[in-house]
PDB file of C-alpha atoms and ligand atoms in Angstrom:
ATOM      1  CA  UNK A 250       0.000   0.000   0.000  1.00 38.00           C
ATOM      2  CA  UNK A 251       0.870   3.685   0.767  1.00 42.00           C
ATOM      3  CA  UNK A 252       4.381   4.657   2.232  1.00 38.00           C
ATOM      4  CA  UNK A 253       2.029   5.522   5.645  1.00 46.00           C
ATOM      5  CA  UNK A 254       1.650   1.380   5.742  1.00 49.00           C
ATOM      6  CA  UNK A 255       5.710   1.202   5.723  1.00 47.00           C
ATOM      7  CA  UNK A 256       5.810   2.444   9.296  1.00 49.00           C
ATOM      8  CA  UNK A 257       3.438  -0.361  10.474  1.00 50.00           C
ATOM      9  CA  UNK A 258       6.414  -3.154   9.734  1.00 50.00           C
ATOM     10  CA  UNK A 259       8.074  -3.526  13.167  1.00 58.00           C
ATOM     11  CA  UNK A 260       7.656  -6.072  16.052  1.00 81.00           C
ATOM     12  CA  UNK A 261       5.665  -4.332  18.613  1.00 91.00           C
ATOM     13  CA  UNK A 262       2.368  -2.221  16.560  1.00 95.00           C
ATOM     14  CA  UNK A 263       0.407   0.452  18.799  1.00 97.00           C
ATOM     15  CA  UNK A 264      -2.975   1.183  17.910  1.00 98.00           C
ATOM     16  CA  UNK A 265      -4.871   4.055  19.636  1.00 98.00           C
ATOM     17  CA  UNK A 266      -8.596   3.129  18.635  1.00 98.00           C
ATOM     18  CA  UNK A 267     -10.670   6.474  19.086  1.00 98.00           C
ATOM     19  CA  UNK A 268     -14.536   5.712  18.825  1.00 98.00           C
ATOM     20  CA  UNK A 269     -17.769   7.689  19.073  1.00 98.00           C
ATOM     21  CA  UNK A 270     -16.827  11.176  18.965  1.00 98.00           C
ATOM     22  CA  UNK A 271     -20.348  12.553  18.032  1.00 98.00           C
ATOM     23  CA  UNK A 272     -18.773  15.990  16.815  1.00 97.00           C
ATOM     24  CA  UNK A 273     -20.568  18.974  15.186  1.00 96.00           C
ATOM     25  CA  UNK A 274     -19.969  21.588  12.467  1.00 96.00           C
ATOM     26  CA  UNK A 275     -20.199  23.847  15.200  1.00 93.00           C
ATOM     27  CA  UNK A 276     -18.191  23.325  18.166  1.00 91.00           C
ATOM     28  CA  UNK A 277     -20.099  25.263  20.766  1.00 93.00           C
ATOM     29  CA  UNK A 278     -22.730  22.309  20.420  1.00 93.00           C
ATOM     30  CA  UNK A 279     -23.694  19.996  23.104  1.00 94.00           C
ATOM     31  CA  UNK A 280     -24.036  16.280  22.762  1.00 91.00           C
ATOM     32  CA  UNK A 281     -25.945  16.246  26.227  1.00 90.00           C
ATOM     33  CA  UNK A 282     -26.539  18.964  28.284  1.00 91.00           C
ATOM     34  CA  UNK A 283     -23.066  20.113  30.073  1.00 91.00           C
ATOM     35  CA  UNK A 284     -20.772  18.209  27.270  1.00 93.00           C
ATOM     36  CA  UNK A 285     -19.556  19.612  23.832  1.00 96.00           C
ATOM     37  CA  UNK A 286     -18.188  16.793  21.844  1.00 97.00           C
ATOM     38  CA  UNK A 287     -15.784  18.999  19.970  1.00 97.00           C
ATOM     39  CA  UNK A 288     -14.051  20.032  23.176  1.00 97.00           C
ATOM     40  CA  UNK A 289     -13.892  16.641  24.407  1.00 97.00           C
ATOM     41  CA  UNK A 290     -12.472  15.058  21.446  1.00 98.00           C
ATOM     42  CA  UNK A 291      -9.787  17.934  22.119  1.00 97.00           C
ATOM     43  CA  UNK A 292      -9.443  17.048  25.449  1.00 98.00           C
ATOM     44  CA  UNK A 293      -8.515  13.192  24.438  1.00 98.00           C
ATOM     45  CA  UNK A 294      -6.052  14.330  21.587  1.00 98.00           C
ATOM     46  CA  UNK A 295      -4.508  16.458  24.098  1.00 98.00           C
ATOM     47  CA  UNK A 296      -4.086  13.758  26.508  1.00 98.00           C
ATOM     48  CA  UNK A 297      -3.022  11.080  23.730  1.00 98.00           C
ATOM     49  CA  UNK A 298      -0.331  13.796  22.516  1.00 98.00           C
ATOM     50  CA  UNK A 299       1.248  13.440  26.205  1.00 97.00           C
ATOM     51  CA  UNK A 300       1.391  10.216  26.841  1.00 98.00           C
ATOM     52  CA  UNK A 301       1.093   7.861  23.582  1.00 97.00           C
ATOM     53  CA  UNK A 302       1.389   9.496  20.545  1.00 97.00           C
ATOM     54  CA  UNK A 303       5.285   9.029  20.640  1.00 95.00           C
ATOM     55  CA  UNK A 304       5.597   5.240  20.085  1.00 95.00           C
ATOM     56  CA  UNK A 305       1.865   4.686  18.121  1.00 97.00           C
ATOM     57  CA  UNK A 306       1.706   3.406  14.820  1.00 96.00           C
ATOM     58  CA  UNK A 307      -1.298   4.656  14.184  1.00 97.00           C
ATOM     59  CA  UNK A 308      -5.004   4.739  14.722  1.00 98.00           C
ATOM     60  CA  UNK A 309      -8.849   2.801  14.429  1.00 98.00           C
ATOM     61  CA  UNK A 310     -11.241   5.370  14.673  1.00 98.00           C
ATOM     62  CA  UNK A 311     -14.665   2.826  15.066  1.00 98.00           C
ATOM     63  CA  UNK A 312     -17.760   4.905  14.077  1.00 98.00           C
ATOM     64  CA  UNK A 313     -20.334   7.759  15.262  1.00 98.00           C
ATOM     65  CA  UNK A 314     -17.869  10.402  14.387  1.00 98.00           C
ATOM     66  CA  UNK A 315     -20.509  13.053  13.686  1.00 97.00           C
ATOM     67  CA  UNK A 316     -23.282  14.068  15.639  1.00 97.00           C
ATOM     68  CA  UNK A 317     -24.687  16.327  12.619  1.00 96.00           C
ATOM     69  CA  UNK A 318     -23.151  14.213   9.673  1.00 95.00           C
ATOM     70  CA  UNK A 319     -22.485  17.198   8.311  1.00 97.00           C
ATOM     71  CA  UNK A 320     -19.201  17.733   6.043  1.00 98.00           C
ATOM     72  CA  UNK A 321     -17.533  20.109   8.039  1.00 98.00           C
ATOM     73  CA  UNK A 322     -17.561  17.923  11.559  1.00 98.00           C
ATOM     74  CA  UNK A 323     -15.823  15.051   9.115  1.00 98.00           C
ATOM     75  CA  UNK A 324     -13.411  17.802   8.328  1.00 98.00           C
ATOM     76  CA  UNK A 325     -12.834  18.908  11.950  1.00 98.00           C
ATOM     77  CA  UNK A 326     -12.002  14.946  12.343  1.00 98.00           C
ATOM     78  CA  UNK A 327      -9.653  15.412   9.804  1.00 98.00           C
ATOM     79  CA  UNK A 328      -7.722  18.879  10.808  1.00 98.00           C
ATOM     80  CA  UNK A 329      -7.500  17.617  14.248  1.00 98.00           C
ATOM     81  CA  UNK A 330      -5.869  14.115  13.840  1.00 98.00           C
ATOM     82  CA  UNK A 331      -3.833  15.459  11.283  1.00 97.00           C
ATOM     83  CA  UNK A 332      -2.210  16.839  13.823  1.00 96.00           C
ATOM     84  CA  UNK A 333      -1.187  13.131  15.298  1.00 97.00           C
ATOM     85  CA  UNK A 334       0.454  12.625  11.759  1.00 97.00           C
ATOM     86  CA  UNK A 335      -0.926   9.012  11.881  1.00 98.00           C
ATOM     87  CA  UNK A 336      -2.351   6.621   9.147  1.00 98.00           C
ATOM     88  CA  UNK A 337      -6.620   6.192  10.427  1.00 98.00           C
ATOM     89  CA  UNK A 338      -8.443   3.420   9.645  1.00 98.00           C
ATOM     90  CA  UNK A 339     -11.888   4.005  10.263  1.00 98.00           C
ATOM     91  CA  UNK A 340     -15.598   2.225   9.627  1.00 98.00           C
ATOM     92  CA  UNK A 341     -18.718   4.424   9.715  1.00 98.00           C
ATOM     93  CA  UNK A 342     -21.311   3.958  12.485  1.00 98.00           C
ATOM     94  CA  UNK A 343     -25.430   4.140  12.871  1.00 97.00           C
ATOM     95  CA  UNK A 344     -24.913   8.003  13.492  1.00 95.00           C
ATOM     96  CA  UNK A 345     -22.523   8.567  10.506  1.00 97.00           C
ATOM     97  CA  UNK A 346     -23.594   9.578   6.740  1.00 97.00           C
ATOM     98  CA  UNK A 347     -21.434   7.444   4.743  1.00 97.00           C
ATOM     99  CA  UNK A 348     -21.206   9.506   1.553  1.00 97.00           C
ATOM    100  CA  UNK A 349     -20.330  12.926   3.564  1.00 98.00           C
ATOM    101  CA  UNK A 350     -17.613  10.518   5.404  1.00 98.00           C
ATOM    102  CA  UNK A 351     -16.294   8.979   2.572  1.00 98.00           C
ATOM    103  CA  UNK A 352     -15.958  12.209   0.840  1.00 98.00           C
ATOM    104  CA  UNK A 353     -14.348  14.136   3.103  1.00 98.00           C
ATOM    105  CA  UNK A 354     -11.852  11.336   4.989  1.00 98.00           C
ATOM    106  CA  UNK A 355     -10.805  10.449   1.150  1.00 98.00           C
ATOM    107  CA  UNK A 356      -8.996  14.266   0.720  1.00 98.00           C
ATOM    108  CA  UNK A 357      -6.679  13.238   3.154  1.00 98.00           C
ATOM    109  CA  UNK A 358      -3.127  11.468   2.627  1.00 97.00           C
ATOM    110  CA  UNK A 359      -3.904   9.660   6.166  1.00 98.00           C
ATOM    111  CA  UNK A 360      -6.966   8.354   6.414  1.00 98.00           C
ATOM    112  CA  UNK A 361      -7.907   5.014   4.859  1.00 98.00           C
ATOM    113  CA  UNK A 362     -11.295   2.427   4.248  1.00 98.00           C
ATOM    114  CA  UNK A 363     -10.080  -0.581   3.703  1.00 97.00           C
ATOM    115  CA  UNK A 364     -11.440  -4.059   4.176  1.00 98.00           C
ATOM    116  CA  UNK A 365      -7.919  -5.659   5.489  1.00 97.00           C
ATOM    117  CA  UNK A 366      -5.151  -4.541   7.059  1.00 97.00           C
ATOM    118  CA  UNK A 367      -2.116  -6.934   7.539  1.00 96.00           C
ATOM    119  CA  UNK A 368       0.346  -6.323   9.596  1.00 93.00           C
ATOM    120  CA  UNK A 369       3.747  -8.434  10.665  1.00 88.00           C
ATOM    121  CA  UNK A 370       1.622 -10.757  13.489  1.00 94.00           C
ATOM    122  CA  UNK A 371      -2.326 -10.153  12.886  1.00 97.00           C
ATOM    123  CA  UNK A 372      -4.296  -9.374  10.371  1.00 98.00           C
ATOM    124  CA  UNK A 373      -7.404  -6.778  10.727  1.00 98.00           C
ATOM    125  CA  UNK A 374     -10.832  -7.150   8.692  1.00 98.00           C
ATOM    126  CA  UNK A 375     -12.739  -3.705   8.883  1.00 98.00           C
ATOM    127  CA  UNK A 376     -16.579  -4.238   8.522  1.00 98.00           C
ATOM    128  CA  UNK A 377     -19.665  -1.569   8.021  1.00 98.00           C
ATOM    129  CA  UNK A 378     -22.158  -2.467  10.367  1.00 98.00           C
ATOM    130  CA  UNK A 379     -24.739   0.602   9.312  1.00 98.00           C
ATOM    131  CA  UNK A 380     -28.393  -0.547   8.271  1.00 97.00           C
ATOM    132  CA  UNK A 381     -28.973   1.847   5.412  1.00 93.00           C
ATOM    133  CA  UNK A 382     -32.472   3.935   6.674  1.00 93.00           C
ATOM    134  CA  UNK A 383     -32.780   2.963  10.315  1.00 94.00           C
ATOM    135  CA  UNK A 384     -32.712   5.196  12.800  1.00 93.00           C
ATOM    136  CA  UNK A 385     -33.082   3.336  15.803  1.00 96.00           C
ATOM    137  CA  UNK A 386     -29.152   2.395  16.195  1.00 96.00           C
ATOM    138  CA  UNK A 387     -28.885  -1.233  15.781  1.00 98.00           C
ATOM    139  CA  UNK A 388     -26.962  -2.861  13.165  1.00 98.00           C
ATOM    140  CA  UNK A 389     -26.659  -5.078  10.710  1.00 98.00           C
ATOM    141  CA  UNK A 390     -23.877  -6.804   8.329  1.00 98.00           C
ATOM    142  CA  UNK A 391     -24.791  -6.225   4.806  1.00 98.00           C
ATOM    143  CA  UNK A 392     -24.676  -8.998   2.050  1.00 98.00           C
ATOM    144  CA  UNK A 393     -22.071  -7.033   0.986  1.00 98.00           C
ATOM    145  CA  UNK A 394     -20.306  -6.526   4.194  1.00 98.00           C
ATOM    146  CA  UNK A 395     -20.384 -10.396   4.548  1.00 98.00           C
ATOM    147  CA  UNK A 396     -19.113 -10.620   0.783  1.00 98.00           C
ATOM    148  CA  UNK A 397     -15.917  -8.419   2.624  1.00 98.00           C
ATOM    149  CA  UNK A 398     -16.012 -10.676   5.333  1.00 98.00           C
ATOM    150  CA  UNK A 399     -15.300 -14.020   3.456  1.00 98.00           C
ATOM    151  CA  UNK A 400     -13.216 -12.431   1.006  1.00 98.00           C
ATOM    152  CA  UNK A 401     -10.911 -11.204   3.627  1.00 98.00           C
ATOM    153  CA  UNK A 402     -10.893 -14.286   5.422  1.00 98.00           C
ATOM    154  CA  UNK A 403     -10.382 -16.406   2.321  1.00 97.00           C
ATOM    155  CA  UNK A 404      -7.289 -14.145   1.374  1.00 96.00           C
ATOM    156  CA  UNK A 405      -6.401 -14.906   4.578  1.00 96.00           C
ATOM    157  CA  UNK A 406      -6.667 -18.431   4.709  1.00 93.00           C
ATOM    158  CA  UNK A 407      -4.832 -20.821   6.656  1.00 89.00           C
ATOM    159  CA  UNK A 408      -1.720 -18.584   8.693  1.00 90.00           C
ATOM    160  CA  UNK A 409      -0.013 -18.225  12.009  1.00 92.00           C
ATOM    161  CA  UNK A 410      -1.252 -15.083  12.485  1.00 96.00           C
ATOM    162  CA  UNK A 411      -3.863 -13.776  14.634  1.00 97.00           C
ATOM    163  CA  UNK A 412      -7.509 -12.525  13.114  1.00 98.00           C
ATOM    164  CA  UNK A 413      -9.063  -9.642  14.456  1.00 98.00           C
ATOM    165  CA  UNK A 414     -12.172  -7.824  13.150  1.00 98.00           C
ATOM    166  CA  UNK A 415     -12.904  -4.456  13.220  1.00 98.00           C
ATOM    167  CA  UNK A 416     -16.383  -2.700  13.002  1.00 98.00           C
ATOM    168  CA  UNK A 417     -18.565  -0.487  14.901  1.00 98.00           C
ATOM    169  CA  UNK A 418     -21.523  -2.366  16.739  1.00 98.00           C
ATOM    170  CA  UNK A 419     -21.424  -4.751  19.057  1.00 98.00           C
ATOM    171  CA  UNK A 420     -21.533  -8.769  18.116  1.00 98.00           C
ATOM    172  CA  UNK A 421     -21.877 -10.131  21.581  1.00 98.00           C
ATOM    173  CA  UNK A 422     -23.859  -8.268  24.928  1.00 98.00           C
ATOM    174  CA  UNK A 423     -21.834  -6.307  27.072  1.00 98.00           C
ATOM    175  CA  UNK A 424     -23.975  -6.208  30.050  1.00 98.00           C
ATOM    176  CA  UNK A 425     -26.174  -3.571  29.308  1.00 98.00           C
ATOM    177  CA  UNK A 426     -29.673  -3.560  28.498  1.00 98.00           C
ATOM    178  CA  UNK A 427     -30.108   0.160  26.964  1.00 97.00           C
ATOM    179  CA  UNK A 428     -27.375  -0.550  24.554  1.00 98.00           C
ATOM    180  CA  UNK A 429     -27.523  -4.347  23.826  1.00 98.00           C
ATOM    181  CA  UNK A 430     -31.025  -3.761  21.799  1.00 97.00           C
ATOM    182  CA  UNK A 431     -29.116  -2.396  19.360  1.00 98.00           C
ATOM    183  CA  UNK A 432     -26.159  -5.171  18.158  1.00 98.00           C
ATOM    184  CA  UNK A 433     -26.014  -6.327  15.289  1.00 98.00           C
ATOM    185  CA  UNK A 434     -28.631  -7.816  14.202  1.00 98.00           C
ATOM    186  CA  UNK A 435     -27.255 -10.826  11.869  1.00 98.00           C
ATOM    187  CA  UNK A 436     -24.823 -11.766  14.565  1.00 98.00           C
ATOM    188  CA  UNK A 437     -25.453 -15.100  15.259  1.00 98.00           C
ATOM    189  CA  UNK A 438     -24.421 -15.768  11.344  1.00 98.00           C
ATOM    190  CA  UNK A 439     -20.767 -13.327  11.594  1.00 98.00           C
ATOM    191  CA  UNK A 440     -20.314 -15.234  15.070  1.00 98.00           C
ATOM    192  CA  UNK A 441     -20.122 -18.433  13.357  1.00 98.00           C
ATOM    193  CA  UNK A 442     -17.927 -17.487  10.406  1.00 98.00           C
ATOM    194  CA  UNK A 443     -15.660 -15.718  13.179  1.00 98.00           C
ATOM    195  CA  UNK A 444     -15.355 -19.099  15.179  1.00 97.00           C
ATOM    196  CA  UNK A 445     -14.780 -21.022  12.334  1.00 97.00           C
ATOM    197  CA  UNK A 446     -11.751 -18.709  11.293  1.00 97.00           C
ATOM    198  CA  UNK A 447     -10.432 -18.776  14.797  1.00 96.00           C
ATOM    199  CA  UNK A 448     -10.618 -15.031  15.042  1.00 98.00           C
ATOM    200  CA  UNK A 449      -9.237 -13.933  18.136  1.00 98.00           C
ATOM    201  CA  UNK A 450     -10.118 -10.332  18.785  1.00 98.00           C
ATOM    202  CA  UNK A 451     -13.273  -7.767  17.837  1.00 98.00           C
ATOM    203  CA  UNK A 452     -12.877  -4.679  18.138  1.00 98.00           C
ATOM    204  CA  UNK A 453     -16.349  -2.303  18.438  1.00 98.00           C
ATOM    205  CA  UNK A 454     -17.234   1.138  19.443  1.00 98.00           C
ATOM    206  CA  UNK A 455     -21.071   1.858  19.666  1.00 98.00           C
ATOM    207  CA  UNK A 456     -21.314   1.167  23.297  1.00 98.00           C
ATOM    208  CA  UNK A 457     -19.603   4.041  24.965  1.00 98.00           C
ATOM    209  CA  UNK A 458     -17.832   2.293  27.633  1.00 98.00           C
ATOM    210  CA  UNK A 459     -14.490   0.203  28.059  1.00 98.00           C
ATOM    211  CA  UNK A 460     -15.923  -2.884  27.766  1.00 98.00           C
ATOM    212  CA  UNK A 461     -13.920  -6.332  27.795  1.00 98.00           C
ATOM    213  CA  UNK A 462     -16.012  -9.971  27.220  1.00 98.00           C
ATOM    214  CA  UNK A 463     -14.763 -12.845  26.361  1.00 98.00           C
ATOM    215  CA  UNK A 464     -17.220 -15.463  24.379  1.00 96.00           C
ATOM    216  CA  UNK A 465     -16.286 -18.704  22.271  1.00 91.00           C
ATOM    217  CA  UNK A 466     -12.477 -17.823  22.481  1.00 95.00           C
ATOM    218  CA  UNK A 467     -13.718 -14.947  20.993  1.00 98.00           C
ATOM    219  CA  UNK A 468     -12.205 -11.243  23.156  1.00 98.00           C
ATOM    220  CA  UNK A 469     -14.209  -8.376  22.080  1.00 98.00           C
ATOM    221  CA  UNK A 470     -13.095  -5.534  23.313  1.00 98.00           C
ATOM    222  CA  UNK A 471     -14.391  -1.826  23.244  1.00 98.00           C
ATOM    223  CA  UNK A 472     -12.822   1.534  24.099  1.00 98.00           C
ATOM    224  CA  UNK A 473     -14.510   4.736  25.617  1.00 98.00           C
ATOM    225  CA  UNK A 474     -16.603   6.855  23.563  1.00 98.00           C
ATOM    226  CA  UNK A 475     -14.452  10.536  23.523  1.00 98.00           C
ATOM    227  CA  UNK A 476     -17.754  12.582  24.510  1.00 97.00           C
ATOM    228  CA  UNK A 477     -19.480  10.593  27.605  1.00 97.00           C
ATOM    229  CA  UNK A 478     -19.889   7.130  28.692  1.00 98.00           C
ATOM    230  CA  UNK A 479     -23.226   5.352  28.980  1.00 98.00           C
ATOM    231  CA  UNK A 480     -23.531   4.194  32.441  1.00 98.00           C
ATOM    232  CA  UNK A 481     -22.881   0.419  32.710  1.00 98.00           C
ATOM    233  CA  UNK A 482     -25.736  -1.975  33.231  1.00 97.00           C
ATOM    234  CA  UNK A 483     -28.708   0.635  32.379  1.00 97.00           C
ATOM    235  CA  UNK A 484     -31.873  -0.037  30.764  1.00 97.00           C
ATOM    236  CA  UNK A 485     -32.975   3.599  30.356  1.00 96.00           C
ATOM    237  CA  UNK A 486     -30.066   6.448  28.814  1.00 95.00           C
ATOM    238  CA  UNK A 487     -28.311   7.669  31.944  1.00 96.00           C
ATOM    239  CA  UNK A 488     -24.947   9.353  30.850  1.00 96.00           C
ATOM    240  CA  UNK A 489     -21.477   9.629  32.294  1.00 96.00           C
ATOM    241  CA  UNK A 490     -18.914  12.771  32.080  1.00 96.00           C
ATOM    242  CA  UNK A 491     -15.760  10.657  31.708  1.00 98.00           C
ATOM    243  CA  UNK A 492     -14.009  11.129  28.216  1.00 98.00           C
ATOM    244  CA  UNK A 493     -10.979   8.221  27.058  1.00 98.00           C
ATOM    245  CA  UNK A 494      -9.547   6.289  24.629  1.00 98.00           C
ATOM    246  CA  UNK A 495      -7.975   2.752  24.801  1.00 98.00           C
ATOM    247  CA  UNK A 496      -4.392   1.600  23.207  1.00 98.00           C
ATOM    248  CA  UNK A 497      -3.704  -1.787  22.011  1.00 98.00           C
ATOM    249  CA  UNK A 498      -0.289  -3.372  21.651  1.00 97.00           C
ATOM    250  CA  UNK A 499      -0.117  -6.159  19.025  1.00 97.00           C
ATOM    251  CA  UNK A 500       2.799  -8.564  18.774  1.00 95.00           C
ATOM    252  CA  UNK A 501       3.655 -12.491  17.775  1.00 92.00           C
ATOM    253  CA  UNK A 502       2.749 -13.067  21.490  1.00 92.00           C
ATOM    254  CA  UNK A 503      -0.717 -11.726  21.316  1.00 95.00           C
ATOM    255  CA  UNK A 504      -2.133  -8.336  22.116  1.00 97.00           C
ATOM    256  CA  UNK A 505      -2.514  -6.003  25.541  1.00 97.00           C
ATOM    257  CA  UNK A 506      -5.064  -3.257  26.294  1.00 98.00           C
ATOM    258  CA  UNK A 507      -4.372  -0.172  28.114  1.00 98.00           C
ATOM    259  CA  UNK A 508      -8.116   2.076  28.802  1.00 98.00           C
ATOM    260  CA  UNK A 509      -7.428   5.463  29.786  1.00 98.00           C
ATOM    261  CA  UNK A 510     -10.610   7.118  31.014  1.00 98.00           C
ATOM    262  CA  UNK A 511     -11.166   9.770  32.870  1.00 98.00           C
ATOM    263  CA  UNK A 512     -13.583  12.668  34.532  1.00 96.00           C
ATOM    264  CA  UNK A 513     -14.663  15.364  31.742  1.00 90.00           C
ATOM    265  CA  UNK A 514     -14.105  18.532  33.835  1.00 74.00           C
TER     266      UNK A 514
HETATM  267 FE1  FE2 B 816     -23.379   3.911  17.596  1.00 61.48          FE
END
């Protein structure tokens, strides 16, 4: 691929997976009552810039980027992590307009959608999970997402690596209610053809919460929205001011997860 891939060719990869930043066009604007998403999203690039963006390889930004899904919040996406000077790889969400994304995220040298990305010791499959016209959140792998799905993992085929697959809703319950109505819907169908493929890892957004559950071999894994976390275990919306992000450290051993989350003062 591009010379941006060339960096990823070392032992040790660091991926900073930023997810749900629900920004607007306008970054006065609230995402709930006492929290602007634009600030927030500043806040956590602020904090990544002191304490991981010096040995990061680069970055999986899962999904509900815009709270507007207007052009210009894409583009404040893109001025701000230009800053971090780091290839993206990023999948759309329920809240995201796909054609405004696409559009916008393509101007830029950094920021890639892709279906695989393969790396020295794993090997990442990037899925769409957006049902095209719903608006109640949930979601749902496409007959062409699965097409991506088996492709990738028939490129794939048999190898020593380690499969991970990367999309924005949740394929297995995390504990709570308000946001486990609204998986994907097909799941029990991707579950199987991740089993079969001995995937080890899923990584989702969608759920605004560090989330870790482990199902069928299967670790799926979640970081903290950037704007405010959904209170764990809830069946109605209750929100909470914390703000994070969550690194990952892939090698031939395996992968660790570091959450950083904290208050949103
Ligand atoms: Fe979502």
């Amino acid at each position: 691929m591009s010379l941006v891939n060339q960096q990823l060719v070392s032992d040790a990869i660091k991926v900073i997976q930023l997810t749900d930043t629900h920004v607007f066009s306008d970054d006065q604007k609230f995402y709930y009552p006492g929290i602007r998403s634009n600030q927030t999203f500043d806040a956590v690039l602020q904090r990544i810039q002191q304490n991981d963006l010096a040995d990061t390889q680069c970055i999986f930004l899962t999904g509900d980027v815009s709270q507007d899904e207007t052009k210009e919040s894409y583009q404040y996406i893109v001025d701000r992590l230009t800053m971090l000077n780091l290839p993206v790889y990023w999948v759309p969400g329920n809240h995201d307009n796909v054609s405004a994304m696409t559009e916008v995220f393509a101007q830029s040298k950094l920021f890639f959608r892709i279906p695989r990305l393969s790396l020295p010791h794993w090997e990442f499959i990037f899925l769409n999970t957006q049902l095209v016209g719903d608006t109640t959140g949930i979601g749902y792998v496409s007959a062409v997402e699965m097409k991506v799905l088996d492709d990738a993992l028939a490129q794939i085929g048999e190898t020593n690596k380690s499969i991970a697959v990367v999309l924005h809703h949740h394929l297995t319950e995390v504990g709570t209610p308000f946001i486990d109505r609204l998986m994907v819907q097909n799941r029990a169908e991707v579950l199987q053809k991740l089993m079969a493929a001995r995937v080890k890892l899923v990584i989702h957004g969608h759920v605004h919460g560090d989330y870790r559950v482990i199902r069928d071999e299967i670790v799926f894994e979640s970081a903290p929205a950037t704007c405010a976390q959904l209170k764990k275990g809830i069946t109605e919306f209750a929100v909470e001011k914390k703000i994070g992000y969550k690194t990952y450290c892939f090698t031939s051993r395996g992968y660790d997860s570091v959450t950083s989350l904290w208050e949103n003062n």
